[in-house]
Coordinates of C-alpha atoms in Angstrom, one line a residue:
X1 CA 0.0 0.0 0.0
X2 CA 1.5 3.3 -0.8
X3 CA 2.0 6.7 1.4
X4 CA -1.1 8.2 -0.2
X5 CA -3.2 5.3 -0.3
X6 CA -2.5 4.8 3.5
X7 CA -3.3 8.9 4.3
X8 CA -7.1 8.1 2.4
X9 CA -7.4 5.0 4.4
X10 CA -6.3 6.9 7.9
X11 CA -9.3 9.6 6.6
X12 CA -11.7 7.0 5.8
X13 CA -11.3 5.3 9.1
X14 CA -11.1 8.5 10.9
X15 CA -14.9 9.6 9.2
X16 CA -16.4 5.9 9.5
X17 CA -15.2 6.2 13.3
X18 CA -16.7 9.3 14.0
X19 CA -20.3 7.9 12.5
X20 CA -20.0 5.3 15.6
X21 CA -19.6 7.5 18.5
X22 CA -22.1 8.2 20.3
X23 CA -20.0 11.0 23.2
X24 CA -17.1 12.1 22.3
X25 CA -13.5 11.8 20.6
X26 CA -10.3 12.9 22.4
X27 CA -8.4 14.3 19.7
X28 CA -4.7 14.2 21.6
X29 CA -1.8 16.7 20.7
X30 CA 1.0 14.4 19.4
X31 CA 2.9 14.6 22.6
X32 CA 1.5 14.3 25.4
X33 CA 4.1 15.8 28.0
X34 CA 5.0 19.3 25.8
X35 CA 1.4 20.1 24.7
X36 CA -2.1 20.4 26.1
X37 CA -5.0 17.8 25.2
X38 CA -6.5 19.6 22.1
X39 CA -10.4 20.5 23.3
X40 CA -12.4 18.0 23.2
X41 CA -14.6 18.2 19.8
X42 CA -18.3 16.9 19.6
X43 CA -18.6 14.5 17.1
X44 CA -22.2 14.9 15.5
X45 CA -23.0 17.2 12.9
X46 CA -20.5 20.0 13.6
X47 CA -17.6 17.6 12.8
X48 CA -18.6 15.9 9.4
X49 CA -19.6 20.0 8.6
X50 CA -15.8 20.6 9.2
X51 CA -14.5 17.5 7.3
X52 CA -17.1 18.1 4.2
X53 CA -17.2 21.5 4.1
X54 CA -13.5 22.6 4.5
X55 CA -12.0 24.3 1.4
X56 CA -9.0 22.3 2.0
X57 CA -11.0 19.2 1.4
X58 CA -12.9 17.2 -1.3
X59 CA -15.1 14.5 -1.4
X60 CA -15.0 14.4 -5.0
X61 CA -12.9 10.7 -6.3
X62 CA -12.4 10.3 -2.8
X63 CA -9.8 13.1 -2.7
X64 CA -9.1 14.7 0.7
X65 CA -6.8 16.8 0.0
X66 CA -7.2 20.1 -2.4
X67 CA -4.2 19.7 -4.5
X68 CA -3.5 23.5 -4.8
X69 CA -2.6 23.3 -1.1
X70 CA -1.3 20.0 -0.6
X71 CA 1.0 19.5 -3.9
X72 CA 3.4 17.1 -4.6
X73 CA 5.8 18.9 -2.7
X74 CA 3.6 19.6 0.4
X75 CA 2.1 16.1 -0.3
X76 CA 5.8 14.4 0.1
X77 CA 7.0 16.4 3.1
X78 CA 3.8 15.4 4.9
X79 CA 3.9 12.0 4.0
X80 CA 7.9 11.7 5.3
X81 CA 7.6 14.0 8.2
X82 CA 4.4 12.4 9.7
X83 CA 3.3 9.2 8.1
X84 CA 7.0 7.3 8.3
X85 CA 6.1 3.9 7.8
X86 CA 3.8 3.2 10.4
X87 CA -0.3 2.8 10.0
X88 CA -1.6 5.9 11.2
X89 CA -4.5 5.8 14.4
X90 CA -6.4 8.5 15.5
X91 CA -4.1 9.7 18.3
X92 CA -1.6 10.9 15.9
X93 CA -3.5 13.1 14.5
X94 CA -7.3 15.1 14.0
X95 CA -8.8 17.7 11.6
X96 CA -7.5 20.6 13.8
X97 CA -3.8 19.5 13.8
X98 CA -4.0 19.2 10.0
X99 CA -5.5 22.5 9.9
X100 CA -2.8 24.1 11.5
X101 CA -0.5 23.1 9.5
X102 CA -1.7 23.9 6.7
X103 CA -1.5 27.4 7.9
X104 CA 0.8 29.7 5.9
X105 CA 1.7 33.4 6.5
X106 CA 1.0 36.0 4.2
X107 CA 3.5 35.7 1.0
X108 CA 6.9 37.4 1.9
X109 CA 7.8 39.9 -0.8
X110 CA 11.6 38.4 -0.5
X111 CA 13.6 36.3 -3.4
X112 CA 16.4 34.0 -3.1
X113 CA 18.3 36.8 -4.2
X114 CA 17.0 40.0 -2.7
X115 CA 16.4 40.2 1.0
X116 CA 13.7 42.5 2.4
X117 CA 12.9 42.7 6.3
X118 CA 9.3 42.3 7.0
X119 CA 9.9 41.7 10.3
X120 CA 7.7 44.3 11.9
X121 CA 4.8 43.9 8.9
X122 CA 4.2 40.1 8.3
X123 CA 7.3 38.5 10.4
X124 CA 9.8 37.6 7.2
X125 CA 13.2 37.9 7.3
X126 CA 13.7 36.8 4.0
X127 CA 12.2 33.6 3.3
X128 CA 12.2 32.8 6.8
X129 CA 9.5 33.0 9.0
X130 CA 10.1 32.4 12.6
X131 CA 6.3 31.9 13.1
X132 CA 5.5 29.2 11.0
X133 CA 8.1 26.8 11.8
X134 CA 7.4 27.3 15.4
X135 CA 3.7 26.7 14.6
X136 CA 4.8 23.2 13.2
X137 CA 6.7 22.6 16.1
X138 CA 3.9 23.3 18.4
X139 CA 1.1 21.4 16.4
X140 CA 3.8 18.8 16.5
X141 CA 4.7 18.2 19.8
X142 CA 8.5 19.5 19.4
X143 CA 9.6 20.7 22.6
X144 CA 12.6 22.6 20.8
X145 CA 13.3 24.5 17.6
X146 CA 17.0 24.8 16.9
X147 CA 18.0 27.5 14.3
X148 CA 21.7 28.1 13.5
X149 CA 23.7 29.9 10.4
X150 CA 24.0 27.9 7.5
X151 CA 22.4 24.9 8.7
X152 CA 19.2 23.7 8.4
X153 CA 16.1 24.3 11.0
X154 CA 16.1 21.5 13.5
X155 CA 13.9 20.2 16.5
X156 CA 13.8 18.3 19.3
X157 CA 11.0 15.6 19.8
X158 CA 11.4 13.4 23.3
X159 CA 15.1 14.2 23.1
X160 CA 16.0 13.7 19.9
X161 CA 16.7 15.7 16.8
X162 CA 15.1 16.2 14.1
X163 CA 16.8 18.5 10.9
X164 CA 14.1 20.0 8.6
X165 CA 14.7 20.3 4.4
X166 CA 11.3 22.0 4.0
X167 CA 12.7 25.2 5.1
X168 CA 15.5 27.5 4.0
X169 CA 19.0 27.0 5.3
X170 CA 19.6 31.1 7.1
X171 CA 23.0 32.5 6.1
X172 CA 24.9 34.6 8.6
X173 CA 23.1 37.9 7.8
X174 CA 19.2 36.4 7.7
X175 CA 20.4 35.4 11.6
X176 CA 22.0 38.8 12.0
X177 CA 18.4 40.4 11.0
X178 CA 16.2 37.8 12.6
X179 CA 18.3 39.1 16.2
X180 CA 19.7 42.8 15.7
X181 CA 16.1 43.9 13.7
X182 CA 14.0 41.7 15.1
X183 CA 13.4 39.2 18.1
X184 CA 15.7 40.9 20.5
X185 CA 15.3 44.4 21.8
X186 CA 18.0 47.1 22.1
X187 CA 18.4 46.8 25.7
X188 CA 18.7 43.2 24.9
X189 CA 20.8 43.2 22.3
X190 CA 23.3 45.1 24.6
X191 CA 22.8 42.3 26.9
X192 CA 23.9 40.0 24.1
X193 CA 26.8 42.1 23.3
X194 CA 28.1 42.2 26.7
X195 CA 27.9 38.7 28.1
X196 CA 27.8 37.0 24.5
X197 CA 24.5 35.3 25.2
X198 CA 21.3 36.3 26.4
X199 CA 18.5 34.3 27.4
X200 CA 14.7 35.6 27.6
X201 CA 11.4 35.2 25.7
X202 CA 9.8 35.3 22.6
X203 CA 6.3 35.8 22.0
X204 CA 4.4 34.0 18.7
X205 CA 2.4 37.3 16.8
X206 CA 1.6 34.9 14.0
X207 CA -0.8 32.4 13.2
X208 CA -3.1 29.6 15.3
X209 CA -0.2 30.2 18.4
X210 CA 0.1 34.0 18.4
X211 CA 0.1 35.0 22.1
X212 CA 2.0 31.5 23.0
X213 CA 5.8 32.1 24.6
X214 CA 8.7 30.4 24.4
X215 CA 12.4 30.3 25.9
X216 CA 15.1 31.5 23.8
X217 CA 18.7 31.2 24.0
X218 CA 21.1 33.4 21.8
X219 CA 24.8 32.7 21.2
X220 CA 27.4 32.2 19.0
X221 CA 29.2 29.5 17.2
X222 CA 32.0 30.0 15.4
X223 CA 31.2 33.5 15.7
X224 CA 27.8 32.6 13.6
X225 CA 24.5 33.5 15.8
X226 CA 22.3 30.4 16.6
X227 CA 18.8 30.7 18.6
X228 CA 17.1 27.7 20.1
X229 CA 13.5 28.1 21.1
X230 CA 12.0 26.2 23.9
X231 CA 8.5 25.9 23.8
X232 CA 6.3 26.6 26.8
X233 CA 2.7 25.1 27.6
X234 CA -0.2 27.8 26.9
X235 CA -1.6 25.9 30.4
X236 CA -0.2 24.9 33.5
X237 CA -0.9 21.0 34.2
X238 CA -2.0 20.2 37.0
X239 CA -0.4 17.9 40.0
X240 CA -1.9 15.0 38.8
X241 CA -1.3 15.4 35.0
X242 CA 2.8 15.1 36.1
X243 CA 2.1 12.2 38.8
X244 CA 3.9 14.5 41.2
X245 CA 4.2 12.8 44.7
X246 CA 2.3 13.7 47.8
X247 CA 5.5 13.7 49.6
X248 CA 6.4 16.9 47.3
X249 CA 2.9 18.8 47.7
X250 CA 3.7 18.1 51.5
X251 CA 6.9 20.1 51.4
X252 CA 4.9 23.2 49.9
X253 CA 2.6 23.0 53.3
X254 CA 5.2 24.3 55.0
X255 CA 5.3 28.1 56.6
X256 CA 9.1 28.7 55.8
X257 CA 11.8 26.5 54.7
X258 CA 13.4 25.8 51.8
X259 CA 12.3 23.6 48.6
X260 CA 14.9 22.3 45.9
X261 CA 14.1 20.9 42.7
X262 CA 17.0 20.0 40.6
X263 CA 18.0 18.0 37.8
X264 CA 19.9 18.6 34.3
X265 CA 18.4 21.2 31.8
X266 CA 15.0 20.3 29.4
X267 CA 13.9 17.7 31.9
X268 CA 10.8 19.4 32.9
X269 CA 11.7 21.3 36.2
X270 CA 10.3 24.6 35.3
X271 CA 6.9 22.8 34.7
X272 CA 7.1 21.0 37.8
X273 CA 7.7 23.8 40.0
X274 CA 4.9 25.9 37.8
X275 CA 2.2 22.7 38.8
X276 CA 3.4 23.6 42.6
X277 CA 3.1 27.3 42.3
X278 CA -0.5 26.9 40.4
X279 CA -1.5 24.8 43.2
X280 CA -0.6 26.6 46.0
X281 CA -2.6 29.9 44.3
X282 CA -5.5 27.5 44.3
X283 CA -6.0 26.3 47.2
X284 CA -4.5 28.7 49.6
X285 CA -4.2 32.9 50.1
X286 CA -0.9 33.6 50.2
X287 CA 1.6 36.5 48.6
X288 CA 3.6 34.5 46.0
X289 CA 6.4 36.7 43.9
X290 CA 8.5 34.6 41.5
X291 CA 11.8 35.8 40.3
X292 CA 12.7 34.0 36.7
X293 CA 14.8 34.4 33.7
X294 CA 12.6 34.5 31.7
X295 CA 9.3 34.1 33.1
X296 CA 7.8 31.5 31.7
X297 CA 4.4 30.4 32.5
X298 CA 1.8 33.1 32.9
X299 CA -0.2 32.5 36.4
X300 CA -4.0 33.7 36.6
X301 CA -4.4 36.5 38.9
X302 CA -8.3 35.5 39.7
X303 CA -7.0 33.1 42.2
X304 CA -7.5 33.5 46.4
X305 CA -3.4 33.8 46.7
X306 CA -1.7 36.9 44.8
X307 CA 1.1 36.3 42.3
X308 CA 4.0 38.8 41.4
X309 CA 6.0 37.5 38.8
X310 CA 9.1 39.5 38.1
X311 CA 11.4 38.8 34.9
X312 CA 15.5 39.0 35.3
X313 CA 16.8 41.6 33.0
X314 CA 13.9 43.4 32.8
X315 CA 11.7 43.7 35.8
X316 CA 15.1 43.5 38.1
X317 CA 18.9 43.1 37.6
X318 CA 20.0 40.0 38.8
X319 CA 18.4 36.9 41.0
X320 CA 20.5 38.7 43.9
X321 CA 18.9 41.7 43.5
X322 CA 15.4 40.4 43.1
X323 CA 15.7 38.2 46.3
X324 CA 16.7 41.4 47.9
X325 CA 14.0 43.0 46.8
X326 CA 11.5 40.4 47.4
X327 CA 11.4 40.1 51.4
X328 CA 11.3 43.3 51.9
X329 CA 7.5 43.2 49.8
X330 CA 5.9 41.1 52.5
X331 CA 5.7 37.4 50.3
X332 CA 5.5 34.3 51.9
X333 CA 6.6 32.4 49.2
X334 CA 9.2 33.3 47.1
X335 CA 10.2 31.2 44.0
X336 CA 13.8 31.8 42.7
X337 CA 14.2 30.4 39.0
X338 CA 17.6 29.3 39.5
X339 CA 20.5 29.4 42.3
X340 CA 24.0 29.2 40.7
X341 CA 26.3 31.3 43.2
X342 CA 27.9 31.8 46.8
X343 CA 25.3 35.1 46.5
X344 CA 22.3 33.7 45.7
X345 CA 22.3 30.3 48.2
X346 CA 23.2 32.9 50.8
X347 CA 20.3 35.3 50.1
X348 CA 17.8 32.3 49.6
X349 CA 19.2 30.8 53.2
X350 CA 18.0 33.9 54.6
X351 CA 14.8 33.9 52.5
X352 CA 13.9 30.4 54.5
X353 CA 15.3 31.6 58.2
X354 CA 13.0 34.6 58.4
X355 CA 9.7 33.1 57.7
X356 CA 9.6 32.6 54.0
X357 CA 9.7 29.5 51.7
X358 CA 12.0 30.2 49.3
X359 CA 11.4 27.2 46.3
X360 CA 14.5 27.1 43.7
X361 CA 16.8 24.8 41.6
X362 CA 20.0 23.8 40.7
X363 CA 21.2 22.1 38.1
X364 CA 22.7 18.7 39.3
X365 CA 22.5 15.4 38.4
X366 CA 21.2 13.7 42.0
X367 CA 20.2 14.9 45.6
X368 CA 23.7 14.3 46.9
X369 CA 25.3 16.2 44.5
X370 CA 22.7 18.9 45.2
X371 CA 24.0 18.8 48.6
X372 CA 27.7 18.6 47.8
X373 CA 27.4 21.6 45.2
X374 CA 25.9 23.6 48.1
X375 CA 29.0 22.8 50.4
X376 CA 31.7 23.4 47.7
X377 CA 30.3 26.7 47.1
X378 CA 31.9 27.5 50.4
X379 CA 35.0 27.0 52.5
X380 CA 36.0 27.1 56.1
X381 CA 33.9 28.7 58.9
X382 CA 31.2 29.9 56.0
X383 CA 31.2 26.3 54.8
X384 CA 30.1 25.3 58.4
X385 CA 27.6 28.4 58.7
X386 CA 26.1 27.4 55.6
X387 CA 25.4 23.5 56.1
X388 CA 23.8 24.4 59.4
X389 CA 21.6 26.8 57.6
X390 CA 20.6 24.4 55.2
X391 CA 20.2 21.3 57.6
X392 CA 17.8 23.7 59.6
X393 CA 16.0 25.0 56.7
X394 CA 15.7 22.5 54.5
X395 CA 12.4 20.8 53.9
X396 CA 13.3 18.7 50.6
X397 CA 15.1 17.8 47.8
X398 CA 13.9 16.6 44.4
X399 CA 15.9 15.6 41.5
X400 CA 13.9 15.1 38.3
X401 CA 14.9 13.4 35.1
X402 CA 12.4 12.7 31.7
X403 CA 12.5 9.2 30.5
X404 CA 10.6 8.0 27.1
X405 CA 7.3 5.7 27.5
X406 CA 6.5 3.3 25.0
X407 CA 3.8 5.2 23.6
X408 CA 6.7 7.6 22.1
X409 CA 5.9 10.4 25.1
X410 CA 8.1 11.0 28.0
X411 CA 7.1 10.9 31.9
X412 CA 9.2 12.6 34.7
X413 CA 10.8 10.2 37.2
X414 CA 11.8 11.9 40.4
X415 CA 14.1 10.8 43.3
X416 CA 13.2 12.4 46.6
X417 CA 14.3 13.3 50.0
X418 CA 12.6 14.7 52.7
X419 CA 14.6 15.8 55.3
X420 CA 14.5 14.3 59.0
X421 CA 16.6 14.3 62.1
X422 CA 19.3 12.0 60.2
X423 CA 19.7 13.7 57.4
X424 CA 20.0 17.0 59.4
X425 CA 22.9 15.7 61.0
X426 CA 24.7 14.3 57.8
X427 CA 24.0 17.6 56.4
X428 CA 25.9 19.4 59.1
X429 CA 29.2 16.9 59.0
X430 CA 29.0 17.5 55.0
X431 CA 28.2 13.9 55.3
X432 CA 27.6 13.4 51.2
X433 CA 27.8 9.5 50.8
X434 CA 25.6 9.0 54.0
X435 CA 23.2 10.9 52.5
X436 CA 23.3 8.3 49.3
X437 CA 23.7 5.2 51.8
X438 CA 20.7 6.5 53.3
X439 CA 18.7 6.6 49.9
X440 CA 20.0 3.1 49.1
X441 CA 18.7 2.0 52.2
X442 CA 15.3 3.3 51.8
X443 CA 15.1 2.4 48.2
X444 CA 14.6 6.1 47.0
X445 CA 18.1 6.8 44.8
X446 CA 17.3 7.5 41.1
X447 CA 18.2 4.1 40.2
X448 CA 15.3 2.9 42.5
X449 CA 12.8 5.0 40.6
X450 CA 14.2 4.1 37.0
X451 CA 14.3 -0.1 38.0
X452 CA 10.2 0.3 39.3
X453 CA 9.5 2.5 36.2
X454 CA 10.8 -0.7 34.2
X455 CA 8.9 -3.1 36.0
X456 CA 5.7 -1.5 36.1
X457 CA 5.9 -1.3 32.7
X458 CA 5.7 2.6 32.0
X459 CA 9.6 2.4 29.8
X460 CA 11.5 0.0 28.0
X461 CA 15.0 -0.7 29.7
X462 CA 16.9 0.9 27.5
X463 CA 14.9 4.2 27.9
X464 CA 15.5 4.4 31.7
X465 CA 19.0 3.2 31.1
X466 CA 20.2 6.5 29.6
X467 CA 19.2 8.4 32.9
X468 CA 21.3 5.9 35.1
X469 CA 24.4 7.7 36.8
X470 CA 25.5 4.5 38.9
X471 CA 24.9 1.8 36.3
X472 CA 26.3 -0.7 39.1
X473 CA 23.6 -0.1 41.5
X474 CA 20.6 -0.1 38.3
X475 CA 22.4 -3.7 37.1
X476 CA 21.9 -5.3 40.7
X477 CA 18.5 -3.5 40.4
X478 CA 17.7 -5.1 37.3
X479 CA 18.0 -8.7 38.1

């Protein structure tokens, strides 16, 4: 059976199923961690209107596809981006996926040979549209879009890349506009000068996203600009959409303290911590400010608890400076994107000793590394200051990796440790490989959480294998 004859046969399966409902259809995004559940869409007459009635479809020779839009070129890069070679199921994809992809921004006015910015008129910069390729990755389920000079537009789909021949390859001075005339403002282009990257956000004007932000990281390579966009949820899940642990939700109960969430980058903290913060707002009144770089989910403000989110760079200097800032504006909670300094541990210390709990996250690879990053931050008599702080303080520690499912999604596994009497006191001796000995003990090490993952079927092996950092431990596991 060929690619097109399998496309009609998905379409004619998708209608004749649609005829048998009697409810509804879930029409899922295609993956499930990065994007919301597409609304749910009644099946009944205002369905088959859509499928029969669409310009973009034809009835006609049992033709779905109107070949002005979908031509043999369009036609081919569908069929190899999204059909592969496996049969096709409703899950992968629905009428309004389809439709937005076959969105297209207005015609640029560029050629292959004579740039013109339309960056402020219709988003072009050139032939390239920042827009529409981040629309496909949305629609998608791409959780990263990777654009560098001179080489083509990739993404990242459950951790691995993708590279893209449907759009144009951007030379040096495309990248040049796309940054100095267009995403990045002058302040932040300063910024970019300066410290020779810059990280912040980047709003979608365009299309079926416009008003949906993503993360952006500018740098250099080989003194050639690349950006990489990380796209952020329009929603924040909830507590039980990421399966995160009672034990966790128990640490935000607390009146002070201090909460850490760590793991490496693109494993999902930012949405963890987000679920937490969404959660406390909901169920509690409290002052909540948030300090981030750049702020990244948007949280309601017609909630009981108030939320003051403040952006690095633009609503305040630094993390420093904002932590400063913050307890002297009465919060109780106080959410620090990330700690990364002697400073900022210090400041966030004294965030959790006077009556606030402060929430952050390192990056680090396990909770006694967490611990051990803390102490080498430090030496001598500060060293010892410190670790008291934090044995007193400290109400938990997280560390948080994403692992593929077999359903081609990814799931966050998280190692935990609440803090007792036992801990305290390894804390205070600097006590790093008690702290593990401990976890071994009580079955909660990374490895623990990866070997029952296995076993209660959520991942293959292999999957949980490339999370492991003591492969001895997960072998002994494992048999």
């Amino acid at each position: 059976m060929s690619k097109r004859d399998k496309t009609d046969e998905f379409f004619d399966d998708f209608i004749e199923s649609m005829s048998d409902l009697d409810d509804e259809i879930d029409l899922r995004s295609v993956d499930k961690k990065e994007n919301q559940e597409i609304e749910e869409v009644k099946k009944s007459d205002e369905v088959f209107e859509a499928l029969y009635t669409s310009e973009d479809i034809k009835d006609e020779d049992n033709e779905y596809f109107d070949e002005e839009i979908f031509d043999d070129e369009s036609m081919e890069k569908f069929e190899e981006e999204y059909l592969g070679d496996d049969e096709l199921g409703l899950d992968d994809f629905s009428e309004e996926i389809l439709r937005i992809l076959n969105w297209e921004p207005e015609p640029p006015m560029s050629s292959s040979t004579h740039v013109i910015n339309e960056w402020s008129s219709t988003g072009w910069i050139g032939l390239l549209h920042i827009d529409k390729i981040l629309t496909e990755a949305i629609a998608t389920g791409a959780s990263d879009v990777h654009i560098t000079a001179d080489q083509k537009i990739s993404m990242s789909r459950n951790g691995e890349i993708i590279r893209y021949d449907g759009y144009i390859i951007p030379d040096g001075d495309i990248m040049h506009l796309l940054i100095h005339e267009g995403i990045l403002s002058h302040q932040q282009q300063a910024e970019l000068n300066r410290e020779y990257e810059y990280d912040g956000a980047y709003t979608l004007r365009y299309g079926p996203f416009a008003g949906r932000r993503t993360r952006i990281n500018v740098g250099r390579s080989f003194s050639k600009y690349f950006i990489v966009f990380r796209i952020i949820n329009d929603y924040i899940p909830s507590l039980e959409d990421l399966a995160v642990e009672d034990e966790i939700v128990e640490w935000t109960k607390y009146p002070n303290g201090l909460i850490l969430l760590c793991g490496p980058t693109g494993t999902g903290k930012s949405t963890t911590l987000a679920s937490m913060i969404n959660n406390i707002q909901l169920t509690t009144r409290k002052k909540i400010i948030t300090i981030e770089k750049p702020i990244e989910y948007i949280y309601p403000d017609d909630t009981e608890s108030l939320v003051v989110q403040r952006e690095v760079g633009g609503d305040t200097r630094g993390f420093y400076e904002g932590l400063t800032s913050a307890m002297r504006q009465n919060p109780d909670i106080i959410l620090l994107g990330e700690v990364r300094n002697t400073e900022e541990v210090t400041e966030l210390l004294r965030a959790a000793e006077t009556g606030h709990l402060a929430i952050s996250t390192m990056h680090t690879n396990s909770v006694p590394t967490t611990i051990n990053r803390i102490q080498n931050l430090f030496s001598g008599n500060e060293q010892r200051r410190i670790m008291s702080t934090l044995a007193d303080t400290l109400r938990g520690i997280g560390n948080q990796v994403l692992v593929r499912d077999k359903d081609d999604g990814r799931f966050a596994v998280r190692e935990i440790l609440t803090i007792n009497e036992q801990i305290k006191k390894l804390i205070i001796a600097g006590d790093v490989q008690g702290i593990r000995q401990y976890q071994i003990d009580n079955k909660s090490t990374m490895e623990h959480k990866l070997a029952q993952a296995v076993f209660d079927g959520k991942c293959e092996e292999i999957e949980a294998r490339k999370q492991v950092v003591d492969f001895e431990l997960f072998n002994k596991l494992m048999r």
